[in-house]
Amino acid sequence: MKNIAQIIGLLVLLCANNSFAAAGAGPIFHMNVDTGNQKSLQRGAKTFVNYCLSCHEASYSRYNRVAADLGISEANMRDNMIFTDKKIGETMTVAMTAEQGKEWFGVTPPDLSVKARSRGADWIYSFLKSFYLDEKAARGINNKMLAGTSMPHVLWELQGFQKLKGDDQHADESHADDGHGGGDHSPFVLAVDGQLSAAEYDRTITDLVNFLVYLSEPAQLQRKSVGIGVLFFLFTLGVFAYFLKKEYWKDIH
Ligand code: HEC
């Protein structure tokens, strides 16, 4: 019996180890997903089409579906969020072919439609917060979540550039506690200011990841409201059932 318990324990440990190895480093930062916040989804969609859609596609999504789900008018979508000659009923794909992507970046930028499901919101959030200056990296920029990544730090204008804490002994440590990069437990310190403060940058990428979570399962917005409706229905039914039961048993007691 004891042996069996030991074997099971060992198996559990092995599985846990394997899943860690497959997932790589766990997310460094955490965000609260709130796909019920339509304003946040709208802001996220705007950041997505401006900063991500040039390389990554979301080929399972159509502009008009996103517009309808997020309460964006079709005219607004057409005028402000579609930068190509695409029609509103078309999918959110990019002009760059997979081959070109591979040629330019070494890796084809992956489709982001369901990325939030495969990687998880915290991972993507951490990824977008973890670009740092690294002289040893091919392009001078590395990422703590995806070492040696070929994705450029496309949000650098907003965030600025950060570097690893303690990377440069002569660094101006006065930045260390100003909240940039996420506070004390953050492995980063800001080296070059961006347009946004740290809090604003965090909010921007929170909105963006929120949007990616929505994108990975557009039906979740409806599912949630249907779910609430069903619960309400069951509750009402429960009340009726209770009184009916009382009525039926009245004469027996
Ligand atoms: C200039 C092109 C380019 C732009 C713009 C771009 N990316 Fe990327 N992205 C890449 C490339 C190339 C990779 C593959 C990186 C690798 O595997 O090393 C990548 C990888 C990723 C990954 C990791 C996928 C995975 O699971 O390995 C995520 C998440 C991601 N990008 C999100 C974004 C978001 C969000 C934006 C918009 C803010 C964005 N990207 C803008 C080129 C780009």
Short mmCIF file of C-alpha atoms and ligand atoms in Angstrom, two decimals:
data_model
loop_
_atom_site.label_atom_id
_atom_site.label_comp_id
_atom_site.label_asym_id
_atom_site.label_seq_id
_atom_site.Cartn_x
_atom_site.Cartn_y
_atom_site.Cartn_z
CA MET A 1 0.00 0.00 0.00
CA LYS A 2 2.77 2.35 0.98
CA ASN A 3 4.56 1.57 -2.26
CA ILE A 4 1.54 2.43 -4.31
CA ALA A 5 1.21 5.73 -2.51
CA GLN A 6 4.87 6.45 -3.21
CA ILE A 7 4.49 5.65 -6.88
CA ILE A 8 1.44 7.86 -7.18
CA GLY A 9 3.29 10.63 -5.39
CA LEU A 10 6.18 10.28 -7.77
CA LEU A 11 3.89 10.36 -10.81
CA VAL A 12 2.20 13.50 -9.56
CA LEU A 13 5.58 15.14 -9.08
CA LEU A 14 6.71 14.11 -12.55
CA CYS A 15 3.56 15.45 -14.17
CA ALA A 16 3.86 18.72 -12.29
CA ASN A 17 7.47 19.03 -13.38
CA ASN A 18 6.64 18.31 -16.97
CA SER A 19 3.90 20.86 -17.17
CA PHE A 20 6.24 23.46 -15.72
CA ALA A 21 8.89 22.59 -18.24
CA ALA A 22 6.41 22.84 -21.10
CA ALA A 23 5.00 26.16 -19.97
CA GLY A 24 8.39 27.74 -19.38
CA ALA A 25 8.63 30.42 -16.73
CA GLY A 26 5.35 31.26 -15.06
CA PRO A 27 3.94 34.76 -15.50
CA ILE A 28 5.80 37.42 -13.52
CA PHE A 29 2.83 39.75 -13.26
CA HIS A 30 -0.85 39.33 -12.66
CA MET A 31 -3.84 41.20 -14.08
CA ASN A 32 -7.55 41.02 -13.43
CA VAL A 33 -9.47 39.96 -16.50
CA ASP A 34 -12.81 41.71 -16.87
CA THR A 35 -14.46 41.04 -20.20
CA GLY A 36 -17.67 42.57 -18.83
CA ASN A 37 -16.04 46.00 -19.04
CA GLN A 38 -17.04 47.16 -22.51
CA LYS A 39 -15.05 50.40 -22.37
CA SER A 40 -11.92 48.42 -21.57
CA LEU A 41 -12.59 46.04 -24.49
CA GLN A 42 -13.07 49.01 -26.82
CA ARG A 43 -9.78 50.58 -25.75
CA GLY A 44 -8.07 47.19 -26.07
CA ALA A 45 -9.44 46.73 -29.59
CA LYS A 46 -8.07 50.13 -30.56
CA THR A 47 -4.60 49.31 -29.23
CA PHE A 48 -4.76 45.93 -30.95
CA VAL A 49 -5.53 47.29 -34.43
CA ASN A 50 -2.97 50.09 -34.01
CA TYR A 51 -0.06 48.14 -32.61
CA CYS A 52 -0.51 44.43 -33.23
CA LEU A 53 -2.59 43.79 -36.33
CA SER A 54 0.23 44.86 -38.65
CA CYS A 55 2.04 41.62 -37.86
CA HIS A 56 -0.40 39.35 -36.03
CA GLU A 57 -3.70 38.38 -37.44
CA ALA A 58 -6.85 37.37 -35.69
CA SER A 59 -8.11 35.31 -38.55
CA TYR A 60 -11.06 33.81 -36.71
CA SER A 61 -12.60 37.21 -36.08
CA ARG A 62 -14.53 39.54 -38.33
CA TYR A 63 -14.51 43.30 -37.88
CA ASN A 64 -18.30 43.55 -37.84
CA ARG A 65 -18.66 40.84 -35.20
CA VAL A 66 -16.15 42.62 -32.97
CA ALA A 67 -17.95 45.94 -33.60
CA ALA A 68 -21.32 44.42 -32.65
CA ASP A 69 -20.00 42.63 -29.56
CA LEU A 70 -18.13 45.65 -28.26
CA GLY A 71 -20.79 48.25 -28.99
CA ILE A 72 -18.69 50.03 -31.61
CA SER A 73 -20.66 51.48 -34.51
CA GLU A 74 -19.81 50.06 -37.93
CA ALA A 75 -18.99 53.56 -39.20
CA ASN A 76 -16.58 54.12 -36.32
CA MET A 77 -15.01 50.72 -36.95
CA ARG A 78 -14.64 51.42 -40.66
CA ASP A 79 -13.22 54.92 -40.26
CA ASN A 80 -10.96 54.50 -37.25
CA MET A 81 -10.01 50.89 -36.89
CA ILE A 82 -9.57 49.39 -40.35
CA PHE A 83 -6.39 50.65 -41.96
CA THR A 84 -6.41 48.45 -45.02
CA ASP A 85 -8.89 48.13 -47.87
CA LYS A 86 -10.68 45.40 -45.97
CA LYS A 87 -14.45 45.36 -45.80
CA ILE A 88 -16.17 45.34 -42.44
CA GLY A 89 -17.44 41.78 -42.95
CA GLU A 90 -13.96 40.39 -43.52
CA THR A 91 -11.67 38.64 -41.10
CA MET A 92 -8.87 40.48 -39.30
CA THR A 93 -5.96 39.20 -41.33
CA VAL A 94 -2.72 40.93 -42.32
CA ALA A 95 -1.25 41.68 -45.72
CA MET A 96 2.07 40.10 -44.80
CA THR A 97 2.28 36.45 -45.79
CA ALA A 98 3.56 33.78 -43.42
CA GLU A 99 6.68 33.44 -45.59
CA GLN A 100 7.43 37.16 -45.41
CA GLY A 101 6.95 37.07 -41.67
CA LYS A 102 9.41 34.26 -41.40
CA GLU A 103 11.88 36.05 -43.61
CA TRP A 104 11.63 39.33 -41.69
CA PHE A 105 11.46 38.04 -38.15
CA GLY A 106 12.82 34.51 -38.38
CA VAL A 107 9.47 33.32 -36.99
CA THR A 108 5.99 33.91 -38.36
CA PRO A 109 4.11 36.12 -35.90
CA PRO A 110 1.44 33.74 -34.57
CA ASP A 111 -2.27 34.28 -34.99
CA LEU A 112 -3.54 35.92 -31.82
CA SER A 113 -7.17 34.75 -32.08
CA VAL A 114 -6.87 32.11 -29.42
CA LYS A 115 -3.52 33.02 -27.88
CA ALA A 116 -5.15 34.14 -24.65
CA ARG A 117 -6.51 30.65 -24.22
CA SER A 118 -3.29 28.79 -24.95
CA ARG A 119 -0.98 31.13 -23.02
CA GLY A 120 -3.33 32.64 -20.47
CA ALA A 121 -3.98 36.32 -19.79
CA ASP A 122 -1.26 36.69 -17.15
CA TRP A 123 1.36 35.29 -19.49
CA ILE A 124 0.58 37.76 -22.30
CA TYR A 125 0.31 40.61 -19.81
CA SER A 126 3.70 39.68 -18.37
CA PHE A 127 5.15 39.28 -21.87
CA LEU A 128 4.11 42.83 -22.79
CA LYS A 129 5.64 44.12 -19.55
CA SER A 130 8.89 42.20 -19.84
CA PHE A 131 10.82 43.62 -22.76
CA TYR A 132 14.19 44.90 -21.59
CA LEU A 133 17.42 46.28 -22.99
CA ASP A 134 19.98 43.53 -23.38
CA GLU A 135 23.28 44.12 -25.12
CA LYS A 136 23.71 40.41 -25.60
CA ALA A 137 20.47 39.97 -27.54
CA ALA A 138 20.55 40.08 -31.33
CA ARG A 139 18.45 43.25 -31.59
CA GLY A 140 19.48 44.73 -28.27
CA ILE A 141 16.10 43.82 -26.77
CA ASN A 142 15.15 40.69 -24.92
CA ASN A 143 12.09 39.44 -23.09
CA LYS A 144 11.95 37.77 -19.73
CA MET A 145 8.93 35.63 -20.66
CA LEU A 146 10.25 34.53 -24.06
CA ALA A 147 14.03 34.66 -24.03
CA GLY A 148 15.57 35.56 -27.38
CA THR A 149 12.20 36.54 -28.83
CA SER A 150 12.13 37.99 -32.31
CA MET A 151 9.16 40.24 -31.55
CA PRO A 152 10.31 43.86 -31.31
CA HIS A 153 9.17 45.94 -28.32
CA VAL A 154 6.38 47.48 -30.38
CA LEU A 155 4.93 49.44 -27.44
CA TRP A 156 8.25 51.15 -26.60
CA GLU A 157 6.89 54.59 -27.35
CA LEU A 158 4.28 54.08 -24.68
CA GLN A 159 6.28 52.23 -22.06
CA GLY A 160 9.81 53.44 -22.76
CA PHE A 161 12.68 51.02 -22.30
CA GLN A 162 13.43 49.16 -19.13
CA LYS A 163 16.44 47.14 -18.08
CA LEU A 164 17.04 44.42 -15.56
CA LYS A 165 17.59 45.62 -12.01
CA GLY A 166 21.24 45.38 -11.10
CA ASP A 167 22.19 44.95 -14.76
CA ASP A 168 24.16 48.15 -14.68
CA GLN A 169 25.87 48.93 -11.40
CA HIS A 170 26.18 52.60 -12.27
CA ALA A 171 22.53 52.85 -13.17
CA ASP A 172 20.49 55.68 -11.80
CA GLU A 173 18.71 53.76 -9.08
CA SER A 174 16.40 56.68 -8.33
CA HIS A 175 14.01 55.10 -10.81
CA ALA A 176 13.96 51.86 -8.85
CA ASP A 177 11.08 52.73 -6.58
CA ASP A 178 8.96 54.98 -8.73
CA GLY A 179 6.61 52.15 -9.58
CA HIS A 180 7.83 51.81 -13.15
CA GLY A 181 7.98 48.20 -14.13
CA GLY A 182 5.68 47.12 -11.34
CA GLY A 183 7.17 47.93 -7.94
CA ASP A 184 9.59 46.17 -5.66
CA HIS A 185 9.05 42.63 -6.85
CA SER A 186 9.55 43.67 -10.47
CA PRO A 187 12.86 42.54 -11.93
CA PHE A 188 12.96 45.73 -14.07
CA VAL A 189 13.81 49.35 -13.72
CA LEU A 190 12.96 52.01 -16.29
CA ALA A 191 15.93 53.23 -18.33
CA VAL A 192 14.19 55.47 -20.90
CA ASP A 193 10.87 57.18 -20.24
CA GLY A 194 7.89 56.48 -22.48
CA GLN A 195 4.81 58.59 -23.16
CA LEU A 196 2.82 56.85 -20.45
CA SER A 197 3.37 56.54 -16.73
CA ALA A 198 3.81 53.02 -15.40
CA ALA A 199 0.20 52.92 -14.18
CA GLU A 200 -1.12 54.14 -17.54
CA TYR A 201 0.96 51.59 -19.40
CA ASP A 202 -0.34 48.81 -17.16
CA ARG A 203 -3.89 49.93 -17.82
CA THR A 204 -3.29 50.04 -21.57
CA ILE A 205 -1.99 46.50 -21.73
CA THR A 206 -4.65 45.29 -19.29
CA ASP A 207 -7.27 46.58 -21.75
CA LEU A 208 -5.37 45.00 -24.62
CA VAL A 209 -5.16 41.57 -22.97
CA ASN A 210 -8.78 41.88 -21.91
CA PHE A 211 -9.61 42.31 -25.58
CA LEU A 212 -7.48 39.28 -26.50
CA VAL A 213 -9.33 37.21 -23.90
CA TYR A 214 -12.63 38.28 -25.44
CA LEU A 215 -11.24 37.50 -28.91
CA SER A 216 -10.28 34.00 -27.89
CA GLU A 217 -13.91 33.24 -27.12
CA PRO A 218 -16.30 35.89 -28.44
CA ALA A 219 -19.30 33.84 -27.31
CA GLN A 220 -18.31 34.31 -23.68
CA LEU A 221 -20.05 37.69 -23.54
CA GLN A 222 -23.36 36.09 -24.54
CA ARG A 223 -22.64 32.97 -22.51
CA LYS A 224 -22.31 35.01 -19.35
CA SER A 225 -25.54 36.93 -19.85
CA VAL A 226 -27.37 33.73 -20.82
CA GLY A 227 -25.93 32.10 -17.69
CA ILE A 228 -27.31 34.84 -15.46
CA GLY A 229 -30.71 34.51 -17.17
CA VAL A 230 -30.72 30.76 -16.59
CA LEU A 231 -29.84 31.17 -12.91
CA PHE A 232 -32.62 33.72 -12.50
CA PHE A 233 -35.06 31.34 -14.20
CA LEU A 234 -34.03 28.42 -11.98
CA PHE A 235 -34.38 30.58 -8.88
CA THR A 236 -37.90 31.67 -9.84
CA LEU A 237 -38.79 28.07 -10.66
CA GLY A 238 -37.42 27.03 -7.27
CA VAL A 239 -39.69 29.48 -5.46
CA PHE A 240 -42.75 28.18 -7.30
CA ALA A 241 -41.75 24.57 -6.70
CA TYR A 242 -41.38 25.30 -3.00
CA PHE A 243 -44.86 26.76 -2.65
CA LEU A 244 -46.34 24.01 -4.78
CA LYS A 245 -44.74 21.42 -2.51
CA LYS A 246 -46.15 23.17 0.55
CA GLU A 247 -49.58 23.19 -1.06
CA TYR A 248 -49.45 19.46 -1.87
CA TRP A 249 -48.26 18.39 1.57
CA LYS A 250 -50.64 20.70 3.46
CA ASP A 251 -53.30 18.07 4.11
CA ILE A 252 -50.87 15.29 4.99
CA HIS A 253 -49.08 17.10 7.84
C1 HEC B 1 6.62 43.93 -35.98
C2 HEC B 1 5.80 42.74 -35.91
C3 HEC B 1 5.04 42.49 -34.62
C4 HEC B 1 4.14 43.33 -34.00
C5 HEC B 1 3.69 44.71 -34.46
C6 HEC B 1 3.66 42.62 -32.85
N1 HEC B 1 4.25 41.39 -32.76
FE1 HEC B 1 3.85 39.96 -31.36
N2 HEC B 1 5.22 38.74 -32.24
C7 HEC B 1 5.94 39.02 -33.36
C8 HEC B 1 6.81 37.89 -33.67
C9 HEC B 1 7.79 37.80 -34.84
C10 HEC B 1 6.55 36.92 -32.67
C11 HEC B 1 7.20 35.55 -32.51
C12 HEC B 1 8.21 35.73 -31.46
C13 HEC B 1 9.00 34.51 -31.13
O1 HEC B 1 8.50 33.39 -31.23
O2 HEC B 1 10.17 34.71 -30.75
C14 HEC B 1 5.55 37.49 -31.78
C15 HEC B 1 5.05 36.84 -30.65
C16 HEC B 1 4.02 37.31 -29.86
C17 HEC B 1 3.45 36.60 -28.74
C18 HEC B 1 3.94 35.29 -28.19
C19 HEC B 1 3.23 34.17 -28.81
C20 HEC B 1 3.68 32.87 -28.25
O3 HEC B 1 2.87 32.23 -27.62
O4 HEC B 1 4.84 32.49 -28.43
C21 HEC B 1 2.44 37.37 -28.24
C22 HEC B 1 1.53 37.06 -27.08
C23 HEC B 1 2.41 38.57 -29.05
N3 HEC B 1 3.37 38.50 -30.01
C24 HEC B 1 1.53 39.60 -28.82
C25 HEC B 1 1.59 40.81 -29.51
C26 HEC B 1 0.75 41.93 -29.20
C27 HEC B 1 -0.33 41.96 -28.11
C28 HEC B 1 1.08 42.93 -30.06
C29 HEC B 1 0.52 44.33 -30.09
C30 HEC B 1 0.84 45.13 -28.95
C31 HEC B 1 2.14 42.42 -30.92
N4 HEC B 1 2.42 41.13 -30.56
C32 HEC B 1 2.73 43.13 -31.96
C33 HEC B 1 5.88 40.17 -34.13
C34 HEC B 1 5.09 41.27 -33.83
#
